[in-house]
mmCIF file of C-alpha atoms in Angstrom:
data_model
loop_
_atom_site.group_PDB
_atom_site.id
_atom_site.type_symbol
_atom_site.label_atom_id
_atom_site.label_comp_id
_atom_site.label_asym_id
_atom_site.label_seq_id
_atom_site.Cartn_x
_atom_site.Cartn_y
_atom_site.Cartn_z
ATOM 1 C CA MET O 137 -5.853 19.432 6.170
ATOM 2 C CA ARG O 138 -9.069 20.190 8.447
ATOM 3 C CA ALA O 139 -8.680 18.605 11.785
ATOM 4 C CA LEU O 140 -11.903 16.721 11.756
ATOM 5 C CA HIS O 141 -10.269 14.691 8.638
ATOM 6 C CA ALA O 142 -7.752 13.163 10.903
ATOM 7 C CA GLN O 143 -10.121 10.626 12.287
ATOM 8 C CA TYR O 144 -10.230 8.596 8.876
ATOM 9 C CA LEU O 145 -6.404 7.964 8.792
ATOM 10 C CA ILE O 146 -4.550 5.010 10.318
ATOM 11 C CA ASP O 147 -0.806 4.370 10.820
ATOM 12 C CA PRO O 148 0.049 2.155 7.771
ATOM 13 C CA LEU O 149 2.521 0.250 9.947
ATOM 14 C CA THR O 150 0.490 -0.940 12.867
ATOM 15 C CA ARG O 151 -3.223 -0.230 11.552
ATOM 16 C CA SER O 152 -3.637 1.834 14.506
ATOM 17 C CA PRO O 153 -5.721 5.279 14.833
ATOM 18 C CA LEU O 154 -3.515 8.308 14.613
ATOM 19 C CA SER O 155 -3.892 11.266 17.141
ATOM 20 C CA LEU O 156 -3.494 14.814 15.767
ATOM 21 C CA THR O 157 -1.278 17.597 17.222
ATOM 22 C CA SER O 158 -1.593 21.052 15.347
ATOM 23 C CA LEU O 159 1.571 23.226 15.484
ATOM 24 C CA THR O 160 0.444 25.865 13.086
ATOM 25 C CA THR O 161 -2.730 26.712 11.274
ATOM 26 C CA ASP O 162 -4.004 28.352 8.073
ATOM 27 C CA GLY O 163 -7.613 29.371 8.505
ATOM 28 C CA PRO O 164 -9.466 26.052 9.018
ATOM 29 C CA HIS O 165 -6.549 23.917 7.998
ATOM 30 C CA VAL O 166 -3.538 22.304 10.099
ATOM 31 C CA ASP O 167 -0.719 23.676 8.323
ATOM 32 C CA PHE O 168 2.108 22.157 10.254
ATOM 33 C CA GLY O 169 1.539 19.233 12.697
ATOM 34 C CA LEU O 170 1.924 15.427 13.779
ATOM 35 C CA LEU O 171 -0.178 12.643 13.419
ATOM 36 C CA VAL O 172 1.003 9.987 16.231
ATOM 37 C CA ALA O 173 0.421 6.471 16.896
ATOM 38 C CA GLY O 174 2.783 5.421 19.749
ATOM 39 C CA GLN O 175 6.131 6.054 18.546
ATOM 40 C CA ASN O 176 5.261 6.154 15.040
ATOM 41 C CA TRP O 177 4.651 9.789 13.646
ATOM 42 C CA TYR O 178 4.105 11.610 10.407
ATOM 43 C CA PRO O 179 4.150 15.162 9.699
ATOM 44 C CA ILE O 180 1.402 17.406 8.177
ATOM 45 C CA ILE O 181 3.397 19.790 6.015
ATOM 46 C CA HIS O 182 1.873 22.693 4.046
ATOM 47 C CA GLY O 183 -1.599 21.406 5.185
ATOM 48 C CA ILE O 184 -0.761 17.910 3.735
ATOM 49 C CA PRO O 185 -0.513 14.696 5.864
ATOM 50 C CA ARG O 186 2.627 13.013 4.570
ATOM 51 C CA ILE O 187 2.063 9.472 5.725
ATOM 52 C CA LEU O 188 5.285 7.788 4.199
ATOM 53 C CA ILE O 189 7.293 4.939 5.670
ATOM 54 C CA ASN O 190 11.005 3.689 5.387
ATOM 55 C CA GLU O 191 13.095 5.246 2.668
ATOM 56 C CA LEU O 192 10.324 7.437 1.319
ATOM 57 C CA LYS O 193 9.861 9.099 5.028
ATOM 58 C CA VAL O 194 13.506 9.675 5.238
ATOM 59 C CA GLY O 195 13.558 11.414 1.867
ATOM 60 C CA MET O 196 10.750 13.543 2.913
ATOM 61 C CA LEU O 197 12.133 14.543 6.310
ATOM 62 C CA GLN O 198 15.337 15.521 4.458
ATOM 63 C CA ARG O 199 13.416 17.323 1.862
ATOM 64 C CA TYR O 200 11.758 19.704 4.458
ATOM 65 C CA TYR O 201 15.003 20.146 6.354
ATOM 66 C CA ARG O 202 14.376 24.054 6.655
ATOM 67 C CA LEU O 203 10.862 23.491 8.013
ATOM 68 C CA PHE O 204 11.900 20.810 10.736
ATOM 69 C CA GLU O 205 14.886 23.198 11.670
ATOM 70 C CA LYS O 206 12.471 25.934 12.343
ATOM 71 C CA TYR O 207 10.073 23.990 14.599
ATOM 72 C CA ARG O 208 12.506 21.548 16.285
ATOM 73 C CA LEU O 209 12.265 22.924 19.649
ATOM 74 C CA GLU O 210 8.534 22.321 19.588
ATOM 75 C CA LEU O 211 8.704 18.783 18.478
ATOM 76 C CA PRO O 212 8.652 15.805 20.921
ATOM 77 C CA ASP O 213 11.761 14.138 21.662
ATOM 78 C CA PHE O 214 11.344 10.994 19.587
ATOM 79 C CA VAL O 215 10.217 13.171 16.644
ATOM 80 C CA GLN O 216 13.318 15.181 16.971
ATOM 81 C CA ALA O 217 15.441 12.117 17.293
ATOM 82 C CA GLU O 218 14.132 10.380 13.904
ATOM 83 C CA TRP O 219 14.428 13.813 12.031
ATOM 84 C CA GLU O 220 18.139 14.348 13.168
ATOM 85 C CA LYS O 221 18.857 10.768 12.316
ATOM 86 C CA SER O 222 17.371 11.192 8.726
ATOM 87 C CA VAL O 223 19.300 14.235 8.176
ATOM 88 C CA ALA O 224 22.656 12.894 9.339
ATOM 89 C CA GLY O 225 22.714 11.055 6.159
ATOM 90 C CA ILE O 226 22.994 14.159 4.245
ATOM 91 C CA HIS O 227 26.655 14.472 3.320
ATOM 92 C CA ASP O 228 26.925 18.003 1.988
ATOM 93 C CA LEU O 229 24.057 19.865 3.385
ATOM 94 C CA ASN O 230 24.617 23.190 1.291
ATOM 95 C CA ALA O 231 24.805 21.317 -1.826
ATOM 96 C CA PHE O 232 21.742 19.284 -0.975
ATOM 97 C CA LEU O 233 19.583 22.340 -0.071
ATOM 98 C CA LYS O 234 20.711 23.922 -3.462
ATOM 99 C CA HIS O 235 19.630 20.793 -5.390
ATOM 100 C CA GLN O 236 16.244 20.978 -3.539
ATOM 101 C CA GLU O 237 15.677 24.493 -4.524
ATOM 102 C CA GLU O 238 16.506 23.891 -8.170
ATOM 103 C CA THR O 239 14.135 20.620 -7.872
ATOM 104 C CA ALA O 240 11.309 22.847 -6.503
ATOM 105 C CA ALA O 241 11.674 25.384 -9.370
ATOM 106 C CA SER O 242 11.546 22.743 -11.949
ATOM 107 C CA PHE O 243 8.512 21.216 -10.177
ATOM 108 C CA ALA O 244 6.922 24.644 -10.115
ATOM 109 C CA TYR O 245 7.563 25.154 -13.919
ATOM 110 C CA GLU O 246 5.773 21.920 -14.558
ATOM 111 C CA TRP O 247 2.663 22.379 -12.736
ATOM 112 C CA LYS O 248 2.377 26.170 -13.504
ATOM 113 C CA TYR O 249 2.908 25.814 -17.363
ATOM 114 C CA ILE O 250 1.863 22.204 -18.144
ATOM 115 C CA TYR O 251 -1.025 20.910 -15.971
ATOM 116 C CA GLN O 252 -3.698 23.541 -16.311
ATOM 117 C CA GLU O 253 -7.478 23.218 -15.731
ATOM 118 C CA ASN O 254 -9.926 23.238 -18.282
ATOM 119 C CA ASN O 255 -13.776 23.189 -18.588
ATOM 120 C CA PHE O 256 -13.876 19.526 -19.637
ATOM 121 C CA GLU O 257 -12.329 17.865 -16.461
ATOM 122 C CA LYS O 258 -15.755 16.887 -15.008
ATOM 123 C CA GLU O 259 -16.683 15.263 -18.378
ATOM 124 C CA ASN O 260 -13.226 13.660 -18.703
ATOM 125 C CA PHE O 261 -13.612 12.334 -15.058
ATOM 126 C CA PHE O 262 -16.927 10.618 -15.541
ATOM 127 C CA HIS O 263 -15.889 9.319 -19.101
ATOM 128 C CA PHE O 264 -12.938 7.305 -17.391
ATOM 129 C CA LEU O 265 -15.421 5.889 -14.766
ATOM 130 C CA SER O 266 -18.058 4.977 -17.494
ATOM 131 C CA PRO O 267 -20.261 3.331 -18.104
ATOM 132 C CA PHE O 268 -20.428 2.346 -14.308
ATOM 133 C CA VAL O 269 -20.440 5.410 -12.191
ATOM 134 C CA LYS O 270 -22.372 8.618 -12.872
ATOM 135 C CA PRO O 271 -22.445 11.820 -10.740
ATOM 136 C CA ILE O 272 -25.708 10.590 -9.032
ATOM 137 C CA ASN O 273 -23.735 7.645 -7.709
ATOM 138 C CA LEU O 274 -21.530 9.846 -5.697
ATOM 139 C CA GLU O 275 -24.121 11.651 -3.783
ATOM 140 C CA GLY O 276 -23.601 10.994 -0.075
ATOM 141 C CA LYS O 277 -20.776 8.880 -0.513
ATOM 142 C CA MET O 278 -17.167 8.815 0.702
ATOM 143 C CA THR O 279 -14.663 8.542 -1.958
ATOM 144 C CA LEU O 280 -10.977 7.926 -2.428
ATOM 145 C CA ASP O 281 -8.836 9.066 -5.565
ATOM 146 C CA ILE O 282 -5.759 6.846 -5.787
ATOM 147 C CA GLY O 283 -2.973 8.579 -7.592
ATOM 148 C CA CYS O 284 -4.869 12.130 -7.765
ATOM 149 C CA GLY O 285 -2.073 13.972 -9.535
ATOM 150 C CA SER O 286 -3.231 17.482 -9.717
ATOM 151 C CA GLY O 287 -6.365 16.807 -7.834
ATOM 152 C CA ARG O 288 -8.808 17.594 -10.733
ATOM 153 C CA PHE O 289 -10.693 14.378 -10.443
ATOM 154 C CA THR O 290 -10.809 14.585 -6.638
ATOM 155 C CA LYS O 291 -12.287 17.959 -7.075
ATOM 156 C CA TRP O 292 -15.136 16.857 -9.251
ATOM 157 C CA ALA O 293 -15.897 13.902 -6.978
ATOM 158 C CA ALA O 294 -16.428 16.293 -4.167
ATOM 159 C CA LEU O 295 -18.404 18.732 -6.239
ATOM 160 C CA SER O 296 -20.798 15.916 -7.343
ATOM 161 C CA GLY O 297 -22.026 15.651 -3.677
ATOM 162 C CA THR O 298 -19.880 13.349 -1.757
ATOM 163 C CA THR O 299 -19.607 13.488 1.984
ATOM 164 C CA LEU O 300 -15.913 13.350 1.829
ATOM 165 C CA SER O 301 -13.542 12.921 -1.034
ATOM 166 C CA PHE O 302 -9.821 12.023 -0.199
ATOM 167 C CA GLY O 303 -7.045 12.234 -2.945
ATOM 168 C CA THR O 304 -3.631 10.488 -2.474
ATOM 169 C CA ASP O 305 -0.317 10.510 -4.512
ATOM 170 C CA LEU O 306 3.155 9.680 -3.764
ATOM 171 C CA GLY O 307 4.596 12.516 -5.548
ATOM 172 C CA GLU O 308 4.931 16.347 -5.179
ATOM 173 C CA SER O 309 1.922 16.814 -7.132
ATOM 174 C CA VAL O 310 0.100 16.812 -3.818
ATOM 175 C CA GLU O 311 1.075 20.442 -3.433
ATOM 176 C CA VAL O 312 -0.919 21.192 -6.513
ATOM 177 C CA ALA O 313 -4.039 19.102 -5.503
ATOM 178 C CA TYR O 314 -4.038 20.792 -2.100
ATOM 179 C CA ALA O 315 -4.072 24.165 -3.805
ATOM 180 C CA LEU O 316 -6.676 23.346 -6.189
ATOM 181 C CA THR O 317 -9.136 21.918 -3.555
ATOM 182 C CA LYS O 318 -8.039 23.924 -0.382
ATOM 183 C CA GLU O 319 -11.433 25.863 -0.527
ATOM 184 C CA ILE O 320 -13.464 22.716 -0.952
ATOM 185 C CA ALA O 321 -14.564 21.496 2.531
ATOM 186 C CA ASN O 322 -15.223 18.048 1.850
ATOM 187 C CA VAL O 323 -11.720 17.210 0.295
ATOM 188 C CA CYS O 324 -8.606 15.924 1.899
ATOM 189 C CA ILE O 325 -5.374 15.603 0.078
ATOM 190 C CA VAL O 326 -2.665 13.039 1.577
ATOM 191 C CA GLN O 327 0.678 12.194 0.368
ATOM 192 C CA ALA O 328 0.824 8.356 0.738
ATOM 193 C CA ASP O 329 2.152 5.251 -0.925
ATOM 194 C CA ILE O 330 -0.095 2.851 -2.970
ATOM 195 C CA TYR O 331 1.545 -0.110 -1.294
ATOM 196 C CA ALA O 332 1.086 1.286 2.295
ATOM 197 C CA MET O 333 -2.394 3.050 2.360
ATOM 198 C CA PRO O 334 -3.367 4.860 5.493
ATOM 199 C CA PHE O 335 -6.936 3.878 5.381
ATOM 200 C CA GLU O 336 -8.965 0.576 6.305
ATOM 201 C CA HIS O 337 -12.518 -0.122 5.480
ATOM 202 C CA ARG O 338 -13.640 3.406 4.972
ATOM 203 C CA PHE O 339 -14.619 4.313 1.392
ATOM 204 C CA ASP O 340 -18.037 3.496 -0.636
ATOM 205 C CA LEU O 341 -15.914 4.266 -3.774
ATOM 206 C CA ALA O 342 -12.175 4.152 -4.422
ATOM 207 C CA TYR O 343 -11.036 4.769 -8.101
ATOM 208 C CA SER O 344 -7.578 4.914 -9.821
ATOM 209 C CA ILE O 345 -7.452 6.668 -13.208
ATOM 210 C CA GLY O 346 -4.467 6.118 -15.385
ATOM 211 C CA VAL O 347 -2.161 5.324 -12.639
ATOM 212 C CA LEU O 348 -1.683 1.539 -12.039
ATOM 213 C CA HIS O 349 -0.171 0.877 -15.190
ATOM 214 C CA HIS O 350 2.721 3.101 -14.593
ATOM 215 C CA LEU O 351 3.740 1.122 -11.524
ATOM 216 C CA PRO O 352 6.693 -1.495 -11.697
ATOM 217 C CA GLU O 353 4.240 -4.236 -10.635
ATOM 218 C CA PRO O 354 0.801 -3.016 -11.283
ATOM 219 C CA GLU O 355 -1.132 -6.159 -10.102
ATOM 220 C CA VAL O 356 0.790 -5.907 -6.664
ATOM 221 C CA GLY O 357 0.006 -2.375 -6.229
ATOM 222 C CA PHE O 358 -3.696 -3.231 -7.000
ATOM 223 C CA SER O 359 -3.911 -6.056 -4.558
ATOM 224 C CA LYS O 360 -3.225 -3.435 -1.624
ATOM 225 C CA LEU O 361 -6.295 -1.420 -2.351
ATOM 226 C CA PRO O 362 -9.306 -3.338 -1.708
ATOM 227 C CA PRO O 363 -9.073 -3.255 1.897
ATOM 228 C CA VAL O 364 -9.488 0.579 1.893
ATOM 229 C CA LEU O 365 -13.237 -0.172 0.851
ATOM 230 C CA LYS O 366 -16.014 -0.832 3.447
ATOM 231 C CA SER O 367 -18.119 -4.090 2.862
ATOM 232 C CA GLY O 368 -20.152 -3.378 -0.232
ATOM 233 C CA GLY O 369 -17.715 -0.682 -1.486
ATOM 234 C CA GLU O 370 -16.780 -0.489 -5.153
ATOM 235 C CA MET O 371 -13.257 -0.236 -6.718
ATOM 236 C CA VAL O 372 -12.925 1.302 -10.186
ATOM 237 C CA ILE O 373 -9.877 1.533 -12.313
ATOM 238 C CA TRP O 374 -8.860 2.776 -15.603
ATOM 239 C CA VAL O 375 -5.834 1.190 -17.285
ATOM 240 C CA TYR O 376 -4.211 1.060 -20.911
ATOM 241 C CA ASN O 377 -5.764 -1.462 -23.222
ATOM 242 C CA ARG O 378 -3.245 -3.604 -25.207
ATOM 243 C CA ARG O 379 -5.837 -4.809 -27.692
ATOM 244 C CA ASN O 380 -5.988 -2.513 -30.809
ATOM 245 C CA ASN O 381 -3.519 -0.152 -29.524
ATOM 246 C CA ALA O 382 -0.885 -0.379 -31.952
ATOM 247 C CA ARG O 383 -0.406 3.309 -32.075
ATOM 248 C CA ALA O 384 0.714 3.168 -28.502
ATOM 249 C CA LEU O 385 2.724 0.025 -28.467
ATOM 250 C CA TYR O 386 4.718 0.795 -31.642
ATOM 251 C CA PHE O 387 5.001 4.426 -31.654
ATOM 252 C CA TYR O 388 4.561 5.970 -28.263
ATOM 253 C CA GLU O 389 6.506 3.597 -26.490
ATOM 254 C CA PRO O 390 9.575 3.749 -28.660
ATOM 255 C CA LEU O 391 9.275 7.471 -28.543
ATOM 256 C CA ARG O 392 9.116 7.488 -24.797
ATOM 257 C CA THR O 393 12.132 5.461 -24.655
ATOM 258 C CA LEU O 394 14.117 8.043 -26.641
ATOM 259 C CA LEU O 395 12.721 11.266 -24.980
ATOM 260 C CA LYS O 396 12.186 10.269 -21.329
ATOM 261 C CA LYS O 397 15.347 11.645 -20.088
ATOM 262 C CA LEU O 398 15.118 15.086 -21.493
ATOM 263 C CA PRO O 399 14.528 18.043 -19.271
ATOM 264 C CA LYS O 400 10.919 18.476 -18.696
ATOM 265 C CA PRO O 401 10.711 21.887 -20.278
ATOM 266 C CA VAL O 402 12.387 20.542 -23.246
ATOM 267 C CA LEU O 403 10.083 17.632 -23.619
ATOM 268 C CA PHE O 404 7.059 19.780 -23.028
ATOM 269 C CA LYS O 405 7.993 21.964 -26.102
ATOM 270 C CA LEU O 406 8.452 18.860 -28.173
ATOM 271 C CA CYS O 407 4.916 17.639 -27.103
ATOM 272 C CA TYR O 408 3.499 20.541 -29.258
ATOM 273 C CA VAL O 409 4.396 18.160 -32.420
ATOM 274 C CA PRO O 410 2.110 15.378 -31.267
ATOM 275 C CA GLY O 411 -0.335 17.592 -29.598
ATOM 276 C CA GLY O 412 -0.516 19.666 -32.914
ATOM 277 C CA ILE O 413 -0.970 16.525 -35.075
ATOM 278 C CA VAL O 414 -3.906 15.370 -32.911
ATOM 279 C CA HIS O 415 -5.434 18.869 -32.937
ATOM 280 C CA GLY O 416 -4.986 18.925 -36.735
ATOM 281 C CA ILE O 417 -7.043 15.813 -37.269
ATOM 282 C CA ASN O 418 -9.633 16.848 -35.062
ATOM 283 C CA LEU O 419 -9.878 20.075 -36.859
ATOM 284 C CA PHE O 420 -10.072 18.027 -40.096
ATOM 285 C CA GLY O 421 -12.880 15.967 -38.497
ATOM 286 C CA ARG O 422 -14.825 18.958 -37.405
ATOM 287 C CA TRP O 423 -14.587 20.231 -41.233
ATOM 288 C CA LEU O 424 -15.998 16.761 -42.263
ATOM 289 C CA ALA O 425 -18.960 16.941 -40.010
ATOM 290 C CA SER O 426 -19.502 20.607 -41.104
ATOM 291 C CA ILE O 427 -19.981 19.325 -44.763
ATOM 292 C CA GLY O 428 -22.473 16.524 -43.738
ATOM 293 C CA PHE O 429 -20.091 13.563 -42.627
ATOM 294 C CA PRO O 430 -20.084 13.437 -38.907
ATOM 295 C CA LYS O 431 -19.860 9.598 -38.892
ATOM 296 C CA LEU O 432 -16.428 10.079 -40.786
ATOM 297 C CA GLU O 433 -15.393 12.513 -37.964
ATOM 298 C CA ALA O 434 -16.234 9.851 -35.331
ATOM 299 C CA LYS O 435 -14.201 7.440 -37.023
ATOM 300 C CA LEU O 436 -10.947 9.284 -37.292
ATOM 301 C CA PRO O 437 -7.960 8.523 -35.056
ATOM 302 C CA PHE O 438 -8.006 10.523 -31.878
ATOM 303 C CA ALA O 439 -11.834 11.283 -32.303
ATOM 304 C CA TYR O 440 -12.122 10.910 -28.466
ATOM 305 C CA TYR O 441 -10.335 14.388 -28.152
ATOM 306 C CA ARG O 442 -12.442 16.263 -30.943
ATOM 307 C CA HIS O 443 -14.306 18.393 -28.299
ATOM 308 C CA PHE O 444 -11.419 19.129 -26.103
ATOM 309 C CA PRO O 445 -9.225 22.189 -26.130
ATOM 310 C CA PHE O 446 -5.694 22.118 -27.397
ATOM 311 C CA ASN O 447 -3.944 22.342 -23.901
ATOM 312 C CA MET O 448 -5.669 18.998 -22.963
ATOM 313 C CA LYS O 449 -4.076 17.287 -26.071
ATOM 314 C CA LEU O 450 -0.679 18.925 -25.144
ATOM 315 C CA ASN O 451 -1.077 17.666 -21.356
ATOM 316 C CA ASP O 452 -1.849 14.105 -22.478
ATOM 317 C CA ALA O 453 1.125 14.009 -24.876
ATOM 318 C CA PHE O 454 3.204 14.957 -21.994
ATOM 319 C CA ASP O 455 1.730 12.646 -19.692
ATOM 320 C CA VAL O 456 2.413 9.660 -22.029
ATOM 321 C CA LEU O 457 6.034 10.808 -22.836
ATOM 322 C CA ALA O 458 7.229 11.972 -19.413
ATOM 323 C CA THR O 459 6.242 8.853 -17.404
ATOM 324 C CA PRO O 460 9.349 6.479 -17.082
ATOM 325 C CA LYS O 461 7.049 3.179 -17.554
ATOM 326 C CA SER O 462 3.770 2.019 -18.929
ATOM 327 C CA ASN O 463 2.094 -1.295 -19.098
ATOM 328 C CA TYR O 464 -0.724 -2.425 -21.391
ATOM 329 C CA TYR O 465 -3.140 -5.087 -20.646
ATOM 330 C CA TYR O 466 -6.070 -7.263 -22.183
ATOM 331 C CA VAL O 467 -9.377 -7.144 -20.476
ATOM 332 C CA GLU O 468 -9.227 -10.625 -19.282
ATOM 333 C CA GLU O 469 -5.912 -9.890 -17.264
ATOM 334 C CA VAL O 470 -7.624 -6.911 -15.607
ATOM 335 C CA ARG O 471 -10.537 -8.898 -14.510
ATOM 336 C CA ASP O 472 -8.418 -11.634 -13.176
ATOM 337 C CA TRP O 473 -6.705 -8.809 -10.918
ATOM 338 C CA PHE O 474 -10.115 -8.260 -9.219
ATOM 339 C CA SER O 475 -10.819 -11.948 -9.197
ATOM 340 C CA ARG O 476 -7.486 -12.699 -7.357
ATOM 341 C CA SER O 477 -7.945 -9.927 -4.903
ATOM 342 C CA GLY O 478 -11.483 -11.170 -3.855
ATOM 343 C CA LEU O 479 -13.625 -8.586 -5.431
ATOM 344 C CA ARG O 480 -17.131 -9.888 -6.704
ATOM 345 C CA ALA O 481 -19.658 -8.555 -9.251
ATOM 346 C CA ILE O 482 -16.766 -7.868 -11.580
ATOM 347 C CA ASP O 483 -17.436 -5.918 -14.797
ATOM 348 C CA ALA O 484 -15.217 -4.272 -17.434
ATOM 349 C CA TYR O 485 -15.623 -1.952 -20.530
ATOM 350 C CA GLU O 486 -13.321 -1.412 -23.395
ATOM 351 C CA HIS O 487 -13.089 2.160 -24.467
ATOM 352 C CA PRO O 488 -12.851 2.873 -28.191
ATOM 353 C CA GLU O 489 -9.476 5.111 -27.429
ATOM 354 C CA ALA O 490 -7.732 2.151 -26.056
ATOM 355 C CA GLY O 491 -8.591 2.147 -22.347
ATOM 356 C CA ILE O 492 -10.292 -0.292 -19.891
ATOM 357 C CA THR O 493 -12.638 0.561 -17.070
ATOM 358 C CA CYS O 494 -13.047 -2.231 -14.537
ATOM 359 C CA ILE O 495 -15.252 -2.294 -11.463
ATOM 360 C CA GLY O 496 -15.721 -4.837 -8.513
ATOM 361 C CA THR O 497 -17.353 -4.915 -5.196
ATOM 362 C CA TYR O 498 -15.525 -5.591 -1.945
ATOM 363 C CA GLY O 499 -16.818 -7.929 0.834
ATOM 364 C CA ALA O 500 -20.180 -9.707 1.159
#
């Protein structure tokens, strides 16, 4: 992270500002450092603030055992004490470190071979925000991407002229997001939990695309988000639509139940089957359009994907089948989330390909 971005972060436990201590740097970035509020502290690791609490923080401190061991003598006493207490819970250190190396290798495979950028990311980003947000609406704004994954949408928000774009995710995908956006000066990637966000009254626009419906309790997660907005700021989400979505409910979901425990490399290879089916239907539609029937092409299943490359269809098939849980909603339910969270000027749009975009405004 760049040092000037620390001013926007708060301690999720006390809601107090965080002070920055930089231990190592990588060009303009703090590579390893601390964010401190009283006795509460959060590390910056590999350029990414890791603002996690409770058992999530313990797991993170254990995961980066070697890094903390390397710098332990440079850490304040209270930081050393908490780290040592966390790693004391590791029963077999050698086995733990071996498992961590294997996990890292699996993660590297997933992001190197599965999630690859393509030339349609910007179009895809604004499609999910449509019809409410266009590129011009982001100029000069401060934005938050909640559940940023690989950072592709955080990147396109920033390149659309924002003053600053934050991306947050709970998972290790923040490593990929940071690598993708590292050279973009108006981006900051943070590892954080949707239930304990390290922001308060900061953003003109916060959005969450394809994330909330994977939570165990989606509305509870959503209810934590509006306070990140400044008064007059807007919240936009995209979630799965239950209406007219029999394909997902009665095909994808049973298939996910059967396949979700497979190793990711195996599951990814299996995704060539649904990805290939979608691509084949798109090619058939393209042929129909070429002989004078473009309206028929637009009515075929998966017509939304007809202009996208095969890799994107493959990635989406993997996303659908690899996530452990998905929930589907009627637009009326999603509107109610916004209303119960105190948002106003609520509007929603049901996309033809079975998604819902909903927008609301925070404060007076």
